[in-house]
Amino acid sequence: DAGVAHQRRADQEVAVAHHQRHLHPGRGLGQQLDAAVLDIRMPEIDGLRLHGRLRAVQRDVATVLLTAYADADTMRAAEAAGFWSILEKPCDVPRIRDLLLGLPRRPLLLVVDDAHEFGENLCQILHQHRVRAACSHSVADAMDKLARRRFDVVLLDFVLPDESPTDLVEFVRGAAALRPETPAGEDAGVDIRIVSGHTSIDPQTWKEMEKWGVGPLWRKPLDVKRLVDSPEYRWQMSQAGLDRVERSEVPSETHGSH
């Protein structure tokens, strides 16, 4: 058991883990991951199952699968699990390097919805479309995530039991303004979208939302392809220098209402 080997190059850090127990931010790795490259065949656990455990710890990590056994069943299982890319061995090191350099630059999206199944399934579908996504099921948890990480897009459920979505909107705008890298008077490009499965919206609450610069209301079921193709998301991609929106081969679909 060689533990975790850390290598630093310029402003990047690469951690090489030799056992699944080290793949836990805050333990062997010591921090959150931007991306993870997993081998399909390893002792004790395969790459697909390890991918599930890793995503359970850090939902927004982008994952790449390495395999010398890229049969049709493996490809379908990896795509359904939300792997961003599947690379065959022998490894093309420049290709892996370019891929990993691009992944952390892609927009990071936070889904805030009290319905656990809806939020988790939506994150899964977003990863299938190569969208980095994390999930919160309460305003308090969302505030904690937003205080620790820089998110580019927030998808906020309009109806949260015993909580106010307006509080989170105000927090997002205030937290962005306090970041040292945020220019004066700007909100660092944080795009807030309200989603709702309800047919009626309280006019006063929506007026408050508009005051904070919230974009048009998106109705459930949410069309993920519409999100990926939206001008706002394309703008986020262009800001990162990724003008061409890559799509997975998974067919576009809508996500059920709550």
Coordinates of C-alpha atoms in Angstrom, one line a residue:
D1 CA 0.0 0.0 0.0
A2 CA 1.8 3.1 -1.3
G3 CA -0.8 5.5 -0.1
V4 CA -1.2 8.7 -2.2
A5 CA 1.6 10.3 -4.2
H6 CA 1.2 14.0 -4.8
Q7 CA 2.9 15.8 -7.7
R8 CA 2.8 19.5 -8.3
R9 CA 3.3 21.1 -11.6
A10 CA 2.8 24.9 -12.1
D11 CA -0.6 25.6 -10.6
Q12 CA -1.8 22.0 -10.8
E13 CA -1.6 19.1 -8.3
V14 CA -1.9 15.5 -9.3
A15 CA -2.7 12.8 -6.7
V16 CA -2.1 9.2 -7.5
A17 CA -4.1 6.8 -5.3
H18 CA -3.3 3.1 -5.1
H19 CA -6.3 2.0 -3.1
Q20 CA -10.0 3.0 -3.0
R21 CA -9.9 4.1 0.7
H22 CA -7.6 7.0 -0.3
L23 CA -10.2 8.4 -2.7
H24 CA -11.9 10.6 -0.1
P25 CA -11.4 14.3 0.0
G26 CA -10.1 15.3 3.4
R27 CA -8.3 12.0 4.0
G28 CA -5.6 10.7 1.7
L29 CA -6.3 13.2 -1.0
G30 CA -6.6 16.2 1.4
Q31 CA -8.9 18.3 -0.9
Q32 CA -11.7 18.3 -3.3
L33 CA -11.0 16.9 -6.8
D34 CA -11.5 18.7 -10.1
A35 CA -11.3 15.4 -12.0
A36 CA -10.6 11.7 -11.5
V37 CA -9.1 9.1 -13.9
L38 CA -10.2 5.6 -12.9
D39 CA -9.0 2.3 -14.3
I40 CA -11.7 -0.2 -15.1
R41 CA -10.0 -3.2 -13.5
M42 CA -8.4 -2.9 -10.1
P43 CA -8.1 -5.2 -7.1
E44 CA -11.1 -5.4 -4.8
I45 CA -13.3 -3.0 -6.8
D46 CA -13.8 -2.1 -10.5
G47 CA -13.8 1.4 -11.9
L48 CA -17.5 1.6 -12.3
R49 CA -18.3 0.8 -8.7
L50 CA -15.5 3.1 -7.5
H51 CA -16.9 5.9 -9.6
G52 CA -20.2 5.5 -7.7
R53 CA -18.5 5.7 -4.3
L54 CA -16.5 8.7 -5.4
R55 CA -19.5 10.6 -6.7
A56 CA -21.3 9.8 -3.4
V57 CA -18.5 11.7 -1.6
Q58 CA -18.1 14.5 -4.2
R59 CA -21.0 14.8 -6.6
D60 CA -19.4 17.4 -9.0
V61 CA -16.2 15.6 -9.8
A62 CA -15.7 14.9 -13.5
T63 CA -14.6 11.4 -14.2
V64 CA -12.6 9.6 -17.0
L65 CA -12.5 5.9 -17.4
L66 CA -9.4 4.1 -18.6
T67 CA -9.8 0.6 -20.0
A68 CA -8.2 -2.0 -22.3
Y69 CA -11.6 -3.8 -22.4
A70 CA -13.9 -1.3 -24.1
D71 CA -16.7 -3.6 -25.1
A72 CA -20.2 -2.3 -25.9
D73 CA -21.6 -3.2 -22.4
T74 CA -18.7 -1.4 -20.6
M75 CA -19.2 1.7 -22.8
R76 CA -23.0 1.8 -22.2
A77 CA -22.5 1.3 -18.4
A78 CA -19.9 4.0 -18.2
E79 CA -22.0 6.5 -20.2
A80 CA -25.1 5.8 -18.0
A81 CA -23.0 6.2 -14.9
G82 CA -22.0 9.7 -16.0
F83 CA -18.3 9.2 -17.0
W84 CA -17.3 12.2 -19.1
S85 CA -14.9 10.3 -21.3
I86 CA -13.8 6.7 -21.9
L87 CA -10.2 6.2 -23.1
E88 CA -8.7 3.0 -24.3
K89 CA -5.3 1.7 -23.3
P90 CA -2.5 2.1 -24.2
C91 CA -2.8 5.7 -22.8
D92 CA -2.4 8.7 -25.1
V93 CA -0.7 10.9 -22.4
P94 CA -1.1 14.2 -24.3
R95 CA -4.8 13.5 -24.9
I96 CA -5.3 12.8 -21.2
R97 CA -3.4 15.9 -20.2
D98 CA -5.4 18.1 -22.6
L99 CA -8.7 16.6 -21.4
L100 CA -7.8 17.1 -17.7
L101 CA -6.7 20.7 -18.2
G102 CA -10.1 21.5 -19.8
L103 CA -12.4 19.8 -17.3
P104 CA -11.8 22.2 -14.3
R105 CA -12.5 25.2 -16.5
R106 CA -16.0 24.0 -17.4
P107 CA -18.9 25.8 -15.6
L108 CA -19.9 24.4 -12.2
L109 CA -23.6 24.1 -11.5
L110 CA -25.4 23.7 -8.1
V111 CA -28.9 22.1 -8.0
V112 CA -30.9 23.2 -4.9
D113 CA -34.0 21.1 -4.5
D114 CA -35.5 19.6 -1.3
A115 CA -36.6 16.5 -3.3
H116 CA -33.6 14.2 -3.0
E117 CA -34.5 11.8 -5.8
F118 CA -35.1 14.7 -8.2
G119 CA -31.9 16.5 -7.4
E120 CA -29.7 13.4 -7.5
N121 CA -31.2 12.2 -10.8
L122 CA -30.8 15.6 -12.3
C123 CA -27.2 15.8 -11.4
Q124 CA -26.7 12.3 -13.0
I125 CA -28.3 13.5 -16.2
L126 CA -26.2 16.7 -16.2
H127 CA -23.0 14.7 -15.9
Q128 CA -24.2 12.6 -18.8
H129 CA -24.3 15.8 -20.8
R130 CA -20.8 16.8 -19.5
V131 CA -22.0 19.4 -17.1
R132 CA -20.2 19.6 -13.7
A133 CA -23.0 19.5 -11.1
A134 CA -23.4 19.2 -7.4
C135 CA -26.6 19.0 -5.4
S136 CA -28.0 20.5 -2.2
H137 CA -31.3 19.6 -0.5
S138 CA -31.6 22.7 1.8
V139 CA -30.7 26.4 1.7
A140 CA -28.3 25.9 4.6
D141 CA -26.3 23.2 2.8
A142 CA -26.3 25.2 -0.4
M143 CA -24.9 28.2 1.5
D144 CA -22.2 26.0 2.9
K145 CA -21.2 24.8 -0.5
L146 CA -21.3 28.3 -2.0
A147 CA -19.1 29.6 0.7
R148 CA -16.5 27.0 0.0
R149 CA -16.6 26.8 -3.8
R150 CA -17.1 29.0 -6.8
F151 CA -20.2 28.0 -8.6
D152 CA -21.2 29.5 -12.0
V153 CA -24.8 28.5 -12.2
V154 CA -27.4 27.9 -9.5
L155 CA -30.6 26.0 -10.3
L156 CA -32.9 26.9 -7.4
D157 CA -36.3 25.3 -6.6
F158 CA -38.9 28.0 -6.1
V159 CA -40.7 26.1 -3.3
L160 CA -38.6 24.9 -0.4
P161 CA -40.5 23.8 2.8
D162 CA -39.8 26.1 5.7
E163 CA -37.1 27.9 3.8
S164 CA -37.0 31.0 1.5
P165 CA -35.3 30.8 -1.9
T166 CA -34.9 34.6 -1.6
D167 CA -32.5 34.1 1.3
L168 CA -30.3 32.0 -0.9
V169 CA -30.4 34.4 -3.8
E170 CA -29.3 37.3 -1.5
F171 CA -26.5 35.0 -0.1
V172 CA -25.3 34.2 -3.6
R173 CA -25.1 37.8 -4.6
G174 CA -23.5 38.8 -1.4
A175 CA -21.0 36.0 -1.3
A176 CA -19.9 36.7 -4.9
A177 CA -19.4 40.4 -4.1
L178 CA -17.1 39.5 -1.2
R179 CA -14.8 37.2 -3.2
P180 CA -11.3 38.8 -3.7
E181 CA -11.3 37.8 -7.4
T182 CA -14.6 39.5 -8.1
P183 CA -14.4 43.0 -9.8
A184 CA -16.2 45.8 -7.9
G185 CA -19.9 45.9 -8.8
E186 CA -19.9 42.5 -10.5
D187 CA -21.2 39.1 -9.2
A188 CA -18.5 37.0 -11.0
G189 CA -21.0 35.8 -13.5
V190 CA -23.1 33.7 -11.2
D191 CA -26.3 32.8 -13.1
I192 CA -29.3 32.0 -10.9
R193 CA -32.2 30.1 -12.5
I194 CA -35.4 29.4 -10.7
V195 CA -37.1 26.1 -11.5
S196 CA -40.6 25.1 -10.4
G197 CA -43.2 22.4 -11.0
H198 CA -46.0 24.6 -9.6
T199 CA -48.4 26.4 -11.9
S200 CA -48.7 29.5 -9.8
I201 CA -45.9 31.8 -8.5
D202 CA -46.3 34.3 -5.8
P203 CA -45.9 37.7 -7.6
Q204 CA -44.3 39.4 -4.6
T205 CA -41.6 36.8 -4.2
W206 CA -40.9 36.8 -7.9
K207 CA -40.5 40.6 -7.8
E208 CA -37.9 40.1 -5.1
M209 CA -36.1 37.6 -7.3
E210 CA -36.0 39.9 -10.3
K211 CA -34.6 42.7 -8.0
W212 CA -31.6 40.4 -7.5
G213 CA -31.2 39.8 -11.2
V214 CA -32.6 36.3 -11.3
G215 CA -33.2 35.1 -14.9
P216 CA -36.5 33.8 -16.4
L217 CA -38.4 31.0 -14.6
W218 CA -37.8 27.5 -15.9
R219 CA -40.6 25.0 -15.6
K220 CA -40.4 21.4 -14.6
P221 CA -39.9 18.9 -16.2
L222 CA -36.5 20.5 -16.9
D223 CA -35.1 20.1 -20.4
V224 CA -31.4 19.5 -19.8
K225 CA -30.6 20.0 -23.5
R226 CA -32.2 23.4 -23.3
L227 CA -30.0 24.3 -20.4
V228 CA -26.8 23.2 -22.2
D229 CA -27.9 25.1 -25.3
S230 CA -29.0 28.2 -23.4
P231 CA -27.1 31.5 -24.1
E232 CA -26.2 31.8 -20.4
Y233 CA -24.5 28.4 -20.3
R234 CA -22.8 29.1 -23.6
W235 CA -21.6 32.4 -22.2
Q236 CA -20.1 30.6 -19.2
M237 CA -18.4 28.2 -21.6
S238 CA -16.9 31.1 -23.6
Q239 CA -15.7 32.8 -20.5
A240 CA -13.7 29.6 -19.7
G241 CA -12.4 29.5 -23.3
L242 CA -14.5 26.5 -24.2
D243 CA -16.7 27.9 -27.0
R244 CA -17.7 24.6 -28.4
V245 CA -20.2 22.8 -26.1
E246 CA -19.4 19.1 -26.1
R247 CA -22.2 16.7 -25.7
S248 CA -22.2 13.1 -24.7
E249 CA -23.8 10.5 -26.9
V250 CA -26.6 10.0 -24.4
P251 CA -29.9 11.2 -25.9
S252 CA -31.3 14.4 -24.6
E253 CA -34.2 14.0 -22.2
T254 CA -36.4 15.9 -19.8
H255 CA -36.3 15.4 -16.1
G256 CA -39.6 14.7 -14.2
S257 CA -41.4 17.2 -12.2
H258 CA -41.8 17.5 -8.4

